[in-house]
PDB file of C-alpha atoms in Angstrom:
ATOM      1  CA  UNK G   1      -0.348  21.864 -19.093  1.00 77.00           C
ATOM      2  CA  UNK G   2      -0.998  22.563 -15.453  1.00 82.00           C
ATOM      3  CA  UNK G   3       1.752  22.819 -12.834  1.00 89.00           C
ATOM      4  CA  UNK G   4       2.034  23.398  -9.104  1.00 94.00           C
ATOM      5  CA  UNK G   5       4.749  25.125  -7.092  1.00 96.00           C
ATOM      6  CA  UNK G   6       5.190  24.661  -3.376  1.00 97.00           C
ATOM      7  CA  UNK G   7       8.042  27.044  -2.625  1.00 96.00           C
ATOM      8  CA  UNK G   8       8.776  25.845   0.900  1.00 96.00           C
ATOM      9  CA  UNK G   9      10.452  22.441   1.252  1.00 96.00           C
ATOM     10  CA  UNK G  10      10.331  22.571   5.066  1.00 96.00           C
ATOM     11  CA  UNK G  11       8.293  24.642   7.509  1.00 97.00           C
ATOM     12  CA  UNK G  12       8.940  24.594  11.258  1.00 97.00           C
ATOM     13  CA  UNK G  13       6.358  25.887  13.717  1.00 97.00           C
ATOM     14  CA  UNK G  14       5.793  25.639  17.431  1.00 97.00           C
ATOM     15  CA  UNK G  15       2.798  23.745  18.723  1.00 97.00           C
ATOM     16  CA  UNK G  16      -0.111  26.142  19.100  1.00 97.00           C
ATOM     17  CA  UNK G  17       1.220  28.580  16.520  1.00 97.00           C
ATOM     18  CA  UNK G  18      -0.583  29.387  13.299  1.00 97.00           C
ATOM     19  CA  UNK G  19       0.379  27.814  10.006  1.00 97.00           C
ATOM     20  CA  UNK G  20       0.312  28.812   6.360  1.00 98.00           C
ATOM     21  CA  UNK G  21       1.623  26.593   3.573  1.00 98.00           C
ATOM     22  CA  UNK G  22       1.996  28.175   0.171  1.00 98.00           C
ATOM     23  CA  UNK G  23       0.830  26.799  -3.148  1.00 98.00           C
ATOM     24  CA  UNK G  24       0.933  28.481  -6.549  1.00 96.00           C
ATOM     25  CA  UNK G  25      -0.505  26.918  -9.659  1.00 94.00           C
ATOM     26  CA  UNK G  26      -0.270  27.460 -13.357  1.00 90.00           C
ATOM     27  CA  UNK G  27      -3.309  26.708 -15.487  1.00 82.00           C
ATOM     28  CA  UNK G  28      -5.115  28.604 -18.201  1.00 73.00           C
ATOM     29  CA  UNK G  29      -8.655  28.224 -16.911  1.00 78.00           C
ATOM     30  CA  UNK G  30     -10.223  27.847 -13.487  1.00 77.00           C
ATOM     31  CA  UNK G  31      -8.556  24.804 -11.974  1.00 87.00           C
ATOM     32  CA  UNK G  32      -9.663  22.228  -9.491  1.00 92.00           C
ATOM     33  CA  UNK G  33      -7.383  22.511  -6.449  1.00 94.00           C
ATOM     34  CA  UNK G  34      -6.619  20.092  -3.643  1.00 95.00           C
ATOM     35  CA  UNK G  35      -4.554  19.744  -0.510  1.00 97.00           C
ATOM     36  CA  UNK G  36      -3.444  16.322   0.723  1.00 97.00           C
ATOM     37  CA  UNK G  37      -1.560  15.234   3.842  1.00 97.00           C
ATOM     38  CA  UNK G  38       0.809  12.275   4.017  1.00 95.00           C
ATOM     39  CA  UNK G  39       1.971  10.953   7.363  1.00 92.00           C
ATOM     40  CA  UNK G  40       5.072   8.724   7.486  1.00 86.00           C
ATOM     41  CA  UNK G  41       4.354   5.296   6.057  1.00 80.00           C
ATOM     42  CA  UNK G  42       0.832   6.281   5.105  1.00 84.00           C
ATOM     43  CA  UNK G  43      -0.959   7.039   1.893  1.00 87.00           C
ATOM     44  CA  UNK G  44      -2.257  10.482   1.046  1.00 94.00           C
ATOM     45  CA  UNK G  45      -5.413  11.782   2.687  1.00 95.00           C
ATOM     46  CA  UNK G  46      -7.527  14.544   1.206  1.00 95.00           C
ATOM     47  CA  UNK G  47      -7.746  17.615   3.464  1.00 97.00           C
ATOM     48  CA  UNK G  48      -9.881  19.841   1.272  1.00 96.00           C
ATOM     49  CA  UNK G  49     -10.701  20.769  -2.302  1.00 94.00           C
ATOM     50  CA  UNK G  50     -11.865  23.744  -4.350  1.00 93.00           C
ATOM     51  CA  UNK G  51     -13.993  23.440  -7.444  1.00 90.00           C
ATOM     52  CA  UNK G  52     -15.953  26.689  -7.579  1.00 87.00           C
ATOM     53  CA  UNK G  53     -17.967  29.105  -5.458  1.00 88.00           C
ATOM     54  CA  UNK G  54     -16.786  30.387  -2.103  1.00 90.00           C
ATOM     55  CA  UNK G  55     -13.049  30.961  -2.324  1.00 92.00           C
ATOM     56  CA  UNK G  56     -12.488  30.065   1.350  1.00 96.00           C
ATOM     57  CA  UNK G  57     -12.712  26.315   1.720  1.00 97.00           C
ATOM     58  CA  UNK G  58     -12.997  24.434   5.001  1.00 97.00           C
ATOM     59  CA  UNK G  59     -11.462  21.001   5.338  1.00 97.00           C
ATOM     60  CA  UNK G  60     -10.885  18.276   7.861  1.00 96.00           C
ATOM     61  CA  UNK G  61      -8.683  18.531  10.965  1.00 95.00           C
ATOM     62  CA  UNK G  62      -9.273  22.273  11.282  1.00 97.00           C
ATOM     63  CA  UNK G  63      -7.582  23.215   8.002  1.00 98.00           C
ATOM     64  CA  UNK G  64      -8.797  25.816   5.537  1.00 98.00           C
ATOM     65  CA  UNK G  65      -7.520  27.173   2.227  1.00 98.00           C
ATOM     66  CA  UNK G  66      -8.215  30.270   0.204  1.00 97.00           C
ATOM     67  CA  UNK G  67      -8.310  30.400  -3.591  1.00 95.00           C
ATOM     68  CA  UNK G  68      -6.956  33.675  -4.954  1.00 94.00           C
ATOM     69  CA  UNK G  69      -7.283  33.815  -8.712  1.00 92.00           C
ATOM     70  CA  UNK G  70      -5.351  37.094  -9.029  1.00 92.00           C
ATOM     71  CA  UNK G  71      -2.341  35.507  -7.325  1.00 94.00           C
ATOM     72  CA  UNK G  72      -2.795  31.991  -8.736  1.00 93.00           C
ATOM     73  CA  UNK G  73      -2.542  30.740  -5.185  1.00 96.00           C
ATOM     74  CA  UNK G  74      -4.279  28.238  -2.938  1.00 97.00           C
ATOM     75  CA  UNK G  75      -2.578  28.545   0.460  1.00 98.00           C
ATOM     76  CA  UNK G  76      -3.379  26.187   3.294  1.00 98.00           C
ATOM     77  CA  UNK G  77      -3.903  27.570   6.799  1.00 98.00           C
ATOM     78  CA  UNK G  78      -4.533  26.383  10.325  1.00 98.00           C
ATOM     79  CA  UNK G  79      -4.928  28.738  13.295  1.00 97.00           C
ATOM     80  CA  UNK G  80      -3.325  26.470  15.893  1.00 97.00           C
ATOM     81  CA  UNK G  81      -1.025  23.581  15.013  1.00 97.00           C
ATOM     82  CA  UNK G  82      -0.971  20.320  16.973  1.00 96.00           C
ATOM     83  CA  UNK G  83       2.028  18.001  17.206  1.00 95.00           C
ATOM     84  CA  UNK G  84       0.061  15.400  15.261  1.00 94.00           C
ATOM     85  CA  UNK G  85      -0.037  17.741  12.252  1.00 96.00           C
ATOM     86  CA  UNK G  86       3.629  16.998  11.544  1.00 96.00           C
ATOM     87  CA  UNK G  87       3.556  15.427   8.075  1.00 97.00           C
ATOM     88  CA  UNK G  88       4.138  16.088   4.386  1.00 97.00           C
ATOM     89  CA  UNK G  89       1.576  18.323   2.678  1.00 98.00           C
ATOM     90  CA  UNK G  90       0.891  18.247  -1.034  1.00 97.00           C
ATOM     91  CA  UNK G  91      -0.989  20.715  -3.169  1.00 97.00           C
ATOM     92  CA  UNK G  92      -2.485  19.393  -6.400  1.00 95.00           C
ATOM     93  CA  UNK G  93      -4.243  20.849  -9.417  1.00 92.00           C
ATOM     94  CA  UNK G  94      -6.458  19.197 -11.981  1.00 88.00           C
ATOM     95  CA  UNK G  95      -7.831  20.623 -15.174  1.00 79.00           C
ATOM     96  CA  UNK G  96     -11.508  21.405 -15.279  1.00 69.00           C
ATOM     97  CA  UNK G  97     -13.525  19.057 -17.433  1.00 66.00           C
ATOM     98  CA  UNK G  98     -12.729  15.530 -18.422  1.00 61.00           C
ATOM     99  CA  UNK G  99     -11.275  12.844 -16.209  1.00 64.00           C
ATOM    100  CA  UNK G 100      -9.363  13.636 -13.075  1.00 73.00           C
ATOM    101  CA  UNK G 101      -5.632  13.688 -13.810  1.00 81.00           C
ATOM    102  CA  UNK G 102      -3.988  15.538 -10.933  1.00 86.00           C
ATOM    103  CA  UNK G 103      -0.609  17.225 -10.942  1.00 91.00           C
ATOM    104  CA  UNK G 104       1.037  17.349  -7.534  1.00 94.00           C
ATOM    105  CA  UNK G 105       3.531  19.788  -6.103  1.00 96.00           C
ATOM    106  CA  UNK G 106       6.726  18.472  -4.573  1.00 96.00           C
ATOM    107  CA  UNK G 107       5.360  18.818  -1.056  1.00 97.00           C
ATOM    108  CA  UNK G 108       6.125  20.788   2.093  1.00 98.00           C
ATOM    109  CA  UNK G 109       7.374  18.988   5.173  1.00 97.00           C
ATOM    110  CA  UNK G 110       5.849  20.372   8.363  1.00 97.00           C
ATOM    111  CA  UNK G 111       7.898  20.062  11.544  1.00 97.00           C
ATOM    112  CA  UNK G 112       6.159  20.871  14.831  1.00 97.00           C
ATOM    113  CA  UNK G 113       8.203  21.815  17.897  1.00 94.00           C
ATOM    114  CA  UNK G 114       6.704  21.227  21.356  1.00 88.00           C
TER     115      UNK G 114
ATOM    116  CA  UNK L   1     -14.855  -0.024   5.595  1.00 65.00           C
ATOM    117  CA  UNK L   2     -11.563  -1.543   4.537  1.00 83.00           C
ATOM    118  CA  UNK L   3      -9.151   0.789   2.803  1.00 93.00           C
ATOM    119  CA  UNK L   4      -6.947   0.290  -0.228  1.00 96.00           C
ATOM    120  CA  UNK L   5      -4.594  -2.615   0.322  1.00 96.00           C
ATOM    121  CA  UNK L   6      -1.138  -2.890  -1.220  1.00 97.00           C
ATOM    122  CA  UNK L   7       1.556  -5.515  -1.064  1.00 97.00           C
ATOM    123  CA  UNK L   8       4.364  -5.895  -0.507  1.00 97.00           C
ATOM    124  CA  UNK L   9       5.083  -2.850   1.642  1.00 96.00           C
ATOM    125  CA  UNK L  10       8.787  -2.963   0.894  1.00 97.00           C
ATOM    126  CA  UNK L  11      10.858  -4.516  -1.885  1.00 98.00           C
ATOM    127  CA  UNK L  12      14.566  -4.460  -2.592  1.00 98.00           C
ATOM    128  CA  UNK L  13      15.846  -5.753  -5.931  1.00 98.00           C
ATOM    129  CA  UNK L  14      18.878  -5.390  -8.127  1.00 97.00           C
ATOM    130  CA  UNK L  15      18.780  -3.527 -11.399  1.00 96.00           C
ATOM    131  CA  UNK L  16      17.586  -5.535 -14.394  1.00 97.00           C
ATOM    132  CA  UNK L  17      15.448  -7.734 -12.136  1.00 97.00           C
ATOM    133  CA  UNK L  18      11.672  -7.840 -12.371  1.00 97.00           C
ATOM    134  CA  UNK L  19       9.177  -6.850  -9.681  1.00 98.00           C
ATOM    135  CA  UNK L  20       5.409  -6.803  -9.289  1.00 98.00           C
ATOM    136  CA  UNK L  21       3.139  -4.855  -6.961  1.00 98.00           C
ATOM    137  CA  UNK L  22      -0.417  -5.709  -6.057  1.00 97.00           C
ATOM    138  CA  UNK L  23      -3.338  -3.459  -5.186  1.00 97.00           C
ATOM    139  CA  UNK L  24      -6.818  -4.272  -3.917  1.00 97.00           C
ATOM    140  CA  UNK L  25      -9.075  -1.199  -4.079  1.00 97.00           C
ATOM    141  CA  UNK L  26     -12.007  -0.326  -1.863  1.00 96.00           C
ATOM    142  CA  UNK L  27     -14.976  -2.527  -2.677  1.00 95.00           C
ATOM    143  CA  UNK L  28     -17.224  -0.983  -5.300  1.00 94.00           C
ATOM    144  CA  UNK L  29     -14.669   1.500  -6.569  1.00 95.00           C
ATOM    145  CA  UNK L  30     -14.634   1.435 -10.350  1.00 95.00           C
ATOM    146  CA  UNK L  31     -11.588   3.627 -10.840  1.00 95.00           C
ATOM    147  CA  UNK L  32      -8.070   2.631  -9.877  1.00 96.00           C
ATOM    148  CA  UNK L  33      -4.872   4.650 -10.131  1.00 96.00           C
ATOM    149  CA  UNK L  34      -1.175   3.855  -9.866  1.00 97.00           C
ATOM    150  CA  UNK L  35       1.207   6.650  -8.892  1.00 97.00           C
ATOM    151  CA  UNK L  36       4.987   6.828  -8.653  1.00 97.00           C
ATOM    152  CA  UNK L  37       6.391   8.998  -5.859  1.00 95.00           C
ATOM    153  CA  UNK L  38      10.132   9.597  -6.064  1.00 96.00           C
ATOM    154  CA  UNK L  39      11.796  10.833  -2.896  1.00 93.00           C
ATOM    155  CA  UNK L  40      11.390  14.597  -2.565  1.00 90.00           C
ATOM    156  CA  UNK L  41       8.689  14.809  -5.220  1.00 92.00           C
ATOM    157  CA  UNK L  42       4.934  14.644  -5.364  1.00 93.00           C
ATOM    158  CA  UNK L  43       3.138  11.614  -6.742  1.00 95.00           C
ATOM    159  CA  UNK L  44       3.023  11.251 -10.514  1.00 95.00           C
ATOM    160  CA  UNK L  45       0.147   9.404 -12.144  1.00 94.00           C
ATOM    161  CA  UNK L  46       1.291   6.363 -14.099  1.00 96.00           C
ATOM    162  CA  UNK L  47      -1.987   4.801 -15.152  1.00 96.00           C
ATOM    163  CA  UNK L  48      -5.726   5.108 -14.537  1.00 94.00           C
ATOM    164  CA  UNK L  49      -8.226   2.260 -14.958  1.00 95.00           C
ATOM    165  CA  UNK L  50     -11.991   2.492 -15.223  1.00 93.00           C
ATOM    166  CA  UNK L  51     -13.186  -1.022 -14.362  1.00 92.00           C
ATOM    167  CA  UNK L  52     -10.839  -3.175 -16.457  1.00 89.00           C
ATOM    168  CA  UNK L  53     -10.169  -0.591 -19.166  1.00 93.00           C
ATOM    169  CA  UNK L  54      -7.289   1.883 -19.340  1.00 93.00           C
ATOM    170  CA  UNK L  55      -8.368   5.541 -19.248  1.00 91.00           C
ATOM    171  CA  UNK L  56      -4.929   7.150 -19.255  1.00 91.00           C
ATOM    172  CA  UNK L  57      -1.444   5.657 -19.402  1.00 93.00           C
ATOM    173  CA  UNK L  58       0.343   8.558 -21.067  1.00 91.00           C
ATOM    174  CA  UNK L  59       2.999   8.746 -18.334  1.00 92.00           C
ATOM    175  CA  UNK L  60       3.636   5.022 -18.048  1.00 96.00           C
ATOM    176  CA  UNK L  61       7.081   4.011 -19.400  1.00 95.00           C
ATOM    177  CA  UNK L  62       5.676   1.235 -21.520  1.00 95.00           C
ATOM    178  CA  UNK L  63       9.042  -0.210 -22.483  1.00 96.00           C
ATOM    179  CA  UNK L  64       9.460  -1.516 -18.940  1.00 97.00           C
ATOM    180  CA  UNK L  65       6.248  -0.906 -17.005  1.00 98.00           C
ATOM    181  CA  UNK L  66       2.993  -2.765 -17.432  1.00 97.00           C
ATOM    182  CA  UNK L  67      -0.235  -2.846 -15.472  1.00 97.00           C
ATOM    183  CA  UNK L  68      -3.409  -4.847 -15.606  1.00 96.00           C
ATOM    184  CA  UNK L  69      -6.781  -5.016 -13.922  1.00 95.00           C
ATOM    185  CA  UNK L  70      -8.200  -8.075 -15.561  1.00 83.00           C
ATOM    186  CA  UNK L  71     -11.426  -8.530 -13.597  1.00 88.00           C
ATOM    187  CA  UNK L  72     -11.979  -4.894 -12.820  1.00 87.00           C
ATOM    188  CA  UNK L  73     -11.107  -5.308  -9.152  1.00 93.00           C
ATOM    189  CA  UNK L  74      -7.524  -5.772  -8.024  1.00 96.00           C
ATOM    190  CA  UNK L  75      -4.564  -4.682 -10.089  1.00 97.00           C
ATOM    191  CA  UNK L  76      -0.920  -5.529 -10.651  1.00 98.00           C
ATOM    192  CA  UNK L  77       1.871  -3.171 -11.674  1.00 98.00           C
ATOM    193  CA  UNK L  78       5.028  -4.756 -13.064  1.00 98.00           C
ATOM    194  CA  UNK L  79       8.481  -3.435 -13.841  1.00 98.00           C
ATOM    195  CA  UNK L  80      10.700  -5.482 -16.124  1.00 97.00           C
ATOM    196  CA  UNK L  81      13.635  -4.843 -16.113  1.00 96.00           C
ATOM    197  CA  UNK L  82      14.071  -2.410 -13.251  1.00 97.00           C
ATOM    198  CA  UNK L  83      16.456   0.541 -13.383  1.00 97.00           C
ATOM    199  CA  UNK L  84      18.040   2.490 -10.556  1.00 97.00           C
ATOM    200  CA  UNK L  85      15.765   5.454 -11.258  1.00 97.00           C
ATOM    201  CA  UNK L  86      12.702   3.286 -10.560  1.00 97.00           C
ATOM    202  CA  UNK L  87      13.441   3.508  -6.842  1.00 98.00           C
ATOM    203  CA  UNK L  88      10.325   5.143  -5.453  1.00 97.00           C
ATOM    204  CA  UNK L  89       7.130   4.574  -3.524  1.00 96.00           C
ATOM    205  CA  UNK L  90       4.361   3.169  -5.700  1.00 97.00           C
ATOM    206  CA  UNK L  91       0.952   4.303  -4.539  1.00 97.00           C
ATOM    207  CA  UNK L  92      -2.359   2.804  -5.503  1.00 97.00           C
ATOM    208  CA  UNK L  93      -5.580   4.778  -5.156  1.00 96.00           C
ATOM    209  CA  UNK L  94      -9.215   4.097  -5.924  1.00 96.00           C
ATOM    210  CA  UNK L  95     -12.400   6.097  -6.299  1.00 94.00           C
ATOM    211  CA  UNK L  96     -16.050   5.457  -7.073  1.00 93.00           C
ATOM    212  CA  UNK L  97     -15.591   6.968 -10.516  1.00 88.00           C
ATOM    213  CA  UNK L  98     -13.084   8.908 -12.550  1.00 83.00           C
ATOM    214  CA  UNK L  99     -14.781  12.291 -12.267  1.00 83.00           C
ATOM    215  CA  UNK L 100     -12.955  14.940 -10.301  1.00 81.00           C
ATOM    216  CA  UNK L 101     -15.614  15.164  -7.597  1.00 82.00           C
ATOM    217  CA  UNK L 102     -14.994  11.526  -6.600  1.00 87.00           C
ATOM    218  CA  UNK L 103     -12.451  11.457  -3.813  1.00 90.00           C
ATOM    219  CA  UNK L 104      -9.401   9.273  -4.311  1.00 92.00           C
ATOM    220  CA  UNK L 105      -8.479   7.007  -1.429  1.00 94.00           C
ATOM    221  CA  UNK L 106      -4.822   6.022  -1.249  1.00 95.00           C
ATOM    222  CA  UNK L 107      -3.142   2.870  -0.041  1.00 96.00           C
ATOM    223  CA  UNK L 108       0.007   2.923   2.120  1.00 94.00           C
ATOM    224  CA  UNK L 109       2.275   2.336  -0.871  1.00 95.00           C
ATOM    225  CA  UNK L 110       5.077  -0.053  -1.779  1.00 97.00           C
ATOM    226  CA  UNK L 111       8.581   1.261  -1.284  1.00 96.00           C
ATOM    227  CA  UNK L 112      10.874  -0.072  -4.014  1.00 98.00           C
ATOM    228  CA  UNK L 113      14.645   0.140  -3.748  1.00 98.00           C
ATOM    229  CA  UNK L 114      16.669  -0.791  -6.835  1.00 98.00           C
ATOM    230  CA  UNK L 115      20.347  -1.483  -6.157  1.00 97.00           C
TER     231      UNK L 115
END
């Protein structure tokens, strides 16, 4: 069975600083990987996804993520954080093939200081 | 384009009571999902529908939870009777199809508090 670890419960950054949120997965084959953002009182919104090909994936809102098979990681990055990026971020993994049954990490709460 | 609608947004009940949540997916979306998100955790899939058929309900506690999507459009999730540990946000999502390349669109959720 697949699993996801987000080791950081909270991350605090200053506005304008760079950001990296960590995600490690466990799955026997090449997984499908996702990052979602959840603002307070809102549903989840897909930021980006990786299925295959180029290991550096560009998403919405200036986010990117890099798939590193050797490290079983899919870290999310943004070069310059805006106050509106404060939210909960979830990494998810789904097994390749078959229907889409995602497994989510517990989330990382991003706090942005002015 | 209207998003996924859920109601109610908030519900407070006492344990052993019953509760129902409603979801109206994006028009034309064949696949509908219900997730449970306990505070401090990521969402956990409870059930997946393809039109009005169940694709996966392996994580649905069937002794107390039930869900239906009778006409293949909107859906209802019911808990009867509720337990304290059912306190969570219940998220509904929909997608064009169940394949992984079809993006899931999430509703705002229903926050359930069981006292």
